[in-house]
Amino acid sequence: MWDEADLVPLSALQHWIYCPRQCGLIYLERVWAENRFTAEGRLLHEKAHEAGYETRGQVRIARGLSLRSEAHGLVGVADVVEFHRADGHWLAFPVEYKRGRSKDHAADRAQLCAQALCLEEMLGQHIAAGALFYGQSRRRQDVDFDAALRGQTIATIAQVRAMLRLGRTPPPPNDKRCPQCSLRQACLPAICGTGLGSAAWLARKISRALEEP
Amino acid sequence: MKHLLNTLFLTRDDLQLVKDGQSLLVKQGNEVLLRKPVHMLGGVISLGRSYITPQAMAFCAENDVALSLLSPNGRFLAQVRGPVSGNVLLRRAQFRLADDDKAANNIAQAVVAAKLVNCRGLLRRAARDQTLEADAEALALAADRLAQVLRRLEGAQSLEETRGLEGEGAAAYFGVFGRLISAQGDGFAFNGRNRRPPRDAVNALLSFAYTLLAHDISGACQAVGLDPQVGFLHRDRPGRPSLALDLMEEMRPMMVDRLVLNLINLRQVRAKGFAIEPAGGVRMDDDTRKGLLVAYQERKQKEIHHPVLDEKIPLGLLPHVQAMLLARHIRGDLPGYPAHFHKF
């Protein structure tokens, strides 16, 4: 149904919500994030080694679960999916592990919700909630997959797909997000979109060099 | 951004490069001369006939370490590298621009303008320190000629014209380059640029150091996902790293020419370190070559202020920064390529 190239990676959604350019740099430019990818790949690899299942009482835990949604054209891997025993069924409950702490934007919640969309389709069940676990605060935060979050998630998927199809990296925001961004050196937020390198810039450079005493 | 990674040079014929865990070992017989963790390396350059195991080659490719084989004279022979990585959209855009004469000329103009300004900067700086009046005058005259070429460059409408002006500038510059050498009498006379083979010691030093710089720039282009063979100023020719040569134009004066002048004028190289071959080519001996390699690596540590990034960077990172800026232009983030205008 979907061309492979049109499948949106689950992980791209949170990047897009945080910063569309960051998403473009990682998923279109790729080369910029090579070091990051190497690191991510290694972590993924380590995780794959421990991918598997365990049962703790009324909860079964699956790690490194591959997810896909035909309806939404999504693909990716879930960190942890818990299956809770309820009325004789095992009900999926996605849990995403984040290194940092709870953020006020919806990026992490949308990523989790997208996992739920995949799981609903793959398992044929309705999933009402999941959780985000933040390493820094060691707090687990429940997330309800309500209509608003589902709507936002689906809209984000469409936006990311449009960018990937177009092949154009969005312009940098150059705001308070930029100083902490690990991709800052590849993004160059302060100078992109300026007149740098233009004919006028070059003429100025030349005339300044010629005017020097 | 890439840190300024060390380049490992294998300068002798009897060495072996082998993989050991996450490190590369340089061995001579059974003796381990050096152990270097791969994450601390940016490149390996073998000058000569060292034995490099297939495992070491694969290991370098996996870890994004450019492994280049050069002849003892610094001629590029081969490179081992991993799968073509990076962004196909960027390379496609690069090819499209290279095929568009106007767009290619804009980039070429920027590169040549920076080259002329940087050459002129080096000459003017040297003219100020010149004690011989005749030399100072000749240098000032050449600087003026470069200025005239620069003014005409702004109006250059075609690549042909830009290439012609580049050649004119280079002729004016190398016409007086010999006057920057204070040790001319000590066997370092320079009468213009020549190469393949270089016919005097100064040209031998320049040629070899340009090869090193081209290697670094080629690596930087690949690291940001650009194809080092598809240039704008330089025409495509199989085997020629045209894009690397394009970017090299603006970096030659501060990364190589200044270095070679220092080596000669500070008497860190001696005329007896060069041998004339029967056919007239001049070759460095091993110690001289080693001295040049060390000096080049040291030169790359020198910090400069990069005007576009408005940051201090080691000179050795300049190829990476410029390659990145060019990539940003090619991808449409910048209206043109901001070439590097150096402050001498």
JSON list of C-alpha atoms in Angstrom, two decimals, chain A residues 21 24-25 27-32 34-35 38 164 166-172 182 184-188 191-199 201-207 209-213, chain B residues 1-2 64 85-90 106 109-110 113-114 117 120 124 128 146-147 150-151 153-154 222-225 307-309 311 323-325 327-328 331 333-339 341 343:
[
{"chain": "A", "resi": 21, "resn": "ARG", "atom": "CA", "xyz": [14.73, 21.62, 10.65]},
{"chain": "A", "resi": 24, "resn": "GLY", "atom": "CA", "xyz": [15.07, 17.54, 8.05]},
{"chain": "A", "resi": 25, "resn": "LEU", "atom": "CA", "xyz": [18.75, 17.49, 8.97]},
{"chain": "A", "resi": 27, "resn": "TYR", "atom": "CA", "xyz": [16.15, 12.33, 7.92]},
{"chain": "A", "resi": 28, "resn": "LEU", "atom": "CA", "xyz": [17.03, 14.18, 4.71]},
{"chain": "A", "resi": 29, "resn": "GLU", "atom": "CA", "xyz": [20.58, 15.43, 5.05]},
{"chain": "A", "resi": 30, "resn": "ARG", "atom": "CA", "xyz": [21.65, 12.36, 7.00]},
{"chain": "A", "resi": 31, "resn": "VAL", "atom": "CA", "xyz": [25.31, 13.05, 6.64]},
{"chain": "A", "resi": 32, "resn": "TRP", "atom": "CA", "xyz": [25.02, 15.71, 9.33]},
{"chain": "A", "resi": 34, "resn": "GLU", "atom": "CA", "xyz": [26.27, 10.52, 11.00]},
{"chain": "A", "resi": 35, "resn": "ASN", "atom": "CA", "xyz": [27.97, 10.56, 14.37]},
{"chain": "A", "resi": 38, "resn": "THR", "atom": "CA", "xyz": [26.48, 5.74, 14.70]},
{"chain": "A", "resi": 164, "resn": "LEU", "atom": "CA", "xyz": [10.40, 13.72, 3.07]},
{"chain": "A", "resi": 166, "resn": "LEU", "atom": "CA", "xyz": [9.60, 17.23, -1.11]},
{"chain": "A", "resi": 167, "resn": "GLY", "atom": "CA", "xyz": [13.20, 16.61, -0.05]},
{"chain": "A", "resi": 168, "resn": "ARG", "atom": "CA", "xyz": [13.55, 20.12, 1.27]},
{"chain": "A", "resi": 169, "resn": "THR", "atom": "CA", "xyz": [15.02, 20.83, 4.68]},
{"chain": "A", "resi": 170, "resn": "PRO", "atom": "CA", "xyz": [13.00, 23.49, 6.56]},
{"chain": "A", "resi": 171, "resn": "PRO", "atom": "CA", "xyz": [14.76, 26.73, 7.51]},
{"chain": "A", "resi": 172, "resn": "PRO", "atom": "CA", "xyz": [16.33, 27.05, 10.97]},
{"chain": "A", "resi": 182, "resn": "SER", "atom": "CA", "xyz": [23.54, 18.84, 19.10]},
{"chain": "A", "resi": 184, "resn": "ARG", "atom": "CA", "xyz": [23.88, 23.21, 15.68]},
{"chain": "A", "resi": 185, "resn": "GLN", "atom": "CA", "xyz": [27.22, 22.98, 13.87]},
{"chain": "A", "resi": 186, "resn": "ALA", "atom": "CA", "xyz": [25.63, 21.34, 10.85]},
{"chain": "A", "resi": 187, "resn": "CYS", "atom": "CA", "xyz": [22.53, 23.53, 10.96]},
{"chain": "A", "resi": 188, "resn": "LEU", "atom": "CA", "xyz": [24.28, 26.88, 11.32]},
{"chain": "A", "resi": 191, "resn": "ILE", "atom": "CA", "xyz": [23.77, 32.32, 9.23]},
{"chain": "A", "resi": 192, "resn": "CYS", "atom": "CA", "xyz": [21.36, 30.29, 7.11]},
{"chain": "A", "resi": 193, "resn": "GLY", "atom": "CA", "xyz": [18.78, 32.46, 5.41]},
{"chain": "A", "resi": 194, "resn": "THR", "atom": "CA", "xyz": [21.09, 35.48, 5.57]},
{"chain": "A", "resi": 195, "resn": "GLY", "atom": "CA", "xyz": [22.69, 37.13, 2.57]},
{"chain": "A", "resi": 196, "resn": "LEU", "atom": "CA", "xyz": [25.96, 35.30, 3.19]},
{"chain": "A", "resi": 197, "resn": "GLY", "atom": "CA", "xyz": [27.75, 34.39, 0.01]},
{"chain": "A", "resi": 198, "resn": "SER", "atom": "CA", "xyz": [25.50, 36.52, -2.19]},
{"chain": "A", "resi": 199, "resn": "ALA", "atom": "CA", "xyz": [26.91, 38.68, -4.96]},
{"chain": "A", "resi": 201, "resn": "TRP", "atom": "CA", "xyz": [28.38, 39.97, 0.09]},
{"chain": "A", "resi": 202, "resn": "LEU", "atom": "CA", "xyz": [31.22, 38.99, -2.23]},
{"chain": "A", "resi": 203, "resn": "ALA", "atom": "CA", "xyz": [31.52, 42.51, -3.63]},
{"chain": "A", "resi": 204, "resn": "ARG", "atom": "CA", "xyz": [31.69, 43.88, -0.10]},
{"chain": "A", "resi": 205, "resn": "LYS", "atom": "CA", "xyz": [34.40, 41.37, 0.86]},
{"chain": "A", "resi": 206, "resn": "ILE", "atom": "CA", "xyz": [36.46, 42.30, -2.20]},
{"chain": "A", "resi": 207, "resn": "SER", "atom": "CA", "xyz": [36.13, 46.04, -1.78]},
{"chain": "A", "resi": 209, "resn": "ALA", "atom": "CA", "xyz": [40.11, 43.82, 1.13]},
{"chain": "A", "resi": 210, "resn": "LEU", "atom": "CA", "xyz": [41.14, 46.37, -1.50]},
{"chain": "A", "resi": 211, "resn": "GLU", "atom": "CA", "xyz": [40.52, 49.33, 0.80]},
{"chain": "A", "resi": 212, "resn": "GLU", "atom": "CA", "xyz": [42.84, 48.05, 3.52]},
{"chain": "A", "resi": 213, "resn": "PRO", "atom": "CA", "xyz": [45.74, 50.44, 4.04]},
{"chain": "B", "resi": 1, "resn": "MET", "atom": "CA", "xyz": [31.20, 19.31, 13.64]},
{"chain": "B", "resi": 2, "resn": "LYS", "atom": "CA", "xyz": [34.21, 17.15, 13.21]},
{"chain": "B", "resi": 64, "resn": "ASP", "atom": "CA", "xyz": [35.05, 6.63, 8.75]},
{"chain": "B", "resi": 85, "resn": "SER", "atom": "CA", "xyz": [27.23, 7.64, 2.62]},
{"chain": "B", "resi": 86, "resn": "GLY", "atom": "CA", "xyz": [25.56, 10.91, 3.18]},
{"chain": "B", "resi": 87, "resn": "ASN", "atom": "CA", "xyz": [22.84, 12.51, 1.35]},
{"chain": "B", "resi": 88, "resn": "VAL", "atom": "CA", "xyz": [21.96, 11.70, -2.22]},
{"chain": "B", "resi": 89, "resn": "LEU", "atom": "CA", "xyz": [19.86, 14.88, -2.42]},
{"chain": "B", "resi": 90, "resn": "LEU", "atom": "CA", "xyz": [22.96, 16.95, -1.71]},
{"chain": "B", "resi": 106, "resn": "ASN", "atom": "CA", "xyz": [29.21, 32.10, -8.97]},
{"chain": "B", "resi": 109, "resn": "GLN", "atom": "CA", "xyz": [34.18, 33.45, -8.59]},
{"chain": "B", "resi": 110, "resn": "ALA", "atom": "CA", "xyz": [33.90, 33.30, -4.81]},
{"chain": "B", "resi": 113, "resn": "ALA", "atom": "CA", "xyz": [38.22, 36.02, -5.21]},
{"chain": "B", "resi": 114, "resn": "ALA", "atom": "CA", "xyz": [39.22, 34.54, -1.86]},
{"chain": "B", "resi": 117, "resn": "VAL", "atom": "CA", "xyz": [42.68, 38.25, -1.65]},
{"chain": "B", "resi": 120, "resn": "ARG", "atom": "CA", "xyz": [47.57, 39.40, -1.89]},
{"chain": "B", "resi": 124, "resn": "ARG", "atom": "CA", "xyz": [51.42, 42.56, 1.49]},
{"chain": "B", "resi": 128, "resn": "ARG", "atom": "CA", "xyz": [55.92, 45.18, 5.16]},
{"chain": "B", "resi": 146, "resn": "LEU", "atom": "CA", "xyz": [46.25, 41.06, -7.95]},
{"chain": "B", "resi": 147, "resn": "ALA", "atom": "CA", "xyz": [43.96, 43.94, -7.02]},
{"chain": "B", "resi": 150, "resn": "LEU", "atom": "CA", "xyz": [40.15, 41.09, -8.46]},
{"chain": "B", "resi": 151, "resn": "ARG", "atom": "CA", "xyz": [38.24, 44.07, -9.84]},
{"chain": "B", "resi": 153, "resn": "LEU", "atom": "CA", "xyz": [36.81, 39.19, -11.54]},
{"chain": "B", "resi": 154, "resn": "GLU", "atom": "CA", "xyz": [33.65, 40.83, -10.24]},
{"chain": "B", "resi": 222, "resn": "GLN", "atom": "CA", "xyz": [33.26, 13.40, 1.66]},
{"chain": "B", "resi": 223, "resn": "ALA", "atom": "CA", "xyz": [32.51, 13.87, 5.33]},
{"chain": "B", "resi": 224, "resn": "VAL", "atom": "CA", "xyz": [29.78, 16.40, 4.57]},
{"chain": "B", "resi": 225, "resn": "GLY", "atom": "CA", "xyz": [28.41, 14.28, 1.73]},
{"chain": "B", "resi": 307, "resn": "PRO", "atom": "CA", "xyz": [34.61, 35.38, 10.22]},
{"chain": "B", "resi": 308, "resn": "VAL", "atom": "CA", "xyz": [31.47, 33.59, 9.05]},
{"chain": "B", "resi": 309, "resn": "LEU", "atom": "CA", "xyz": [31.08, 31.33, 12.08]},
{"chain": "B", "resi": 311, "resn": "GLU", "atom": "CA", "xyz": [34.32, 31.49, 16.20]},
{"chain": "B", "resi": 323, "resn": "ALA", "atom": "CA", "xyz": [32.93, 22.17, 2.81]},
{"chain": "B", "resi": 324, "resn": "MET", "atom": "CA", "xyz": [30.00, 22.50, 5.17]},
{"chain": "B", "resi": 325, "resn": "LEU", "atom": "CA", "xyz": [29.27, 26.06, 4.06]},
{"chain": "B", "resi": 327, "resn": "ALA", "atom": "CA", "xyz": [27.00, 22.15, 1.18]},
{"chain": "B", "resi": 328, "resn": "ARG", "atom": "CA", "xyz": [24.63, 24.63, 2.85]},
{"chain": "B", "resi": 331, "resn": "ARG", "atom": "CA", "xyz": [21.13, 22.78, -0.43]},
{"chain": "B", "resi": 333, "resn": "ASP", "atom": "CA", "xyz": [20.27, 27.63, 2.79]},
{"chain": "B", "resi": 334, "resn": "LEU", "atom": "CA", "xyz": [22.72, 30.29, 1.60]},
{"chain": "B", "resi": 335, "resn": "PRO", "atom": "CA", "xyz": [22.41, 32.39, -1.55]},
{"chain": "B", "resi": 336, "resn": "GLY", "atom": "CA", "xyz": [26.07, 31.84, -2.41]},
{"chain": "B", "resi": 337, "resn": "TYR", "atom": "CA", "xyz": [29.23, 30.12, -1.23]},
{"chain": "B", "resi": 338, "resn": "PRO", "atom": "CA", "xyz": [30.95, 32.21, 1.44]},
{"chain": "B", "resi": 339, "resn": "ALA", "atom": "CA", "xyz": [34.59, 31.54, 0.61]},
{"chain": "B", "resi": 341, "resn": "PHE", "atom": "CA", "xyz": [38.89, 35.52, 3.27]},
{"chain": "B", "resi": 343, "resn": "LYS", "atom": "CA", "xyz": [43.42, 37.73, 7.85]}
]
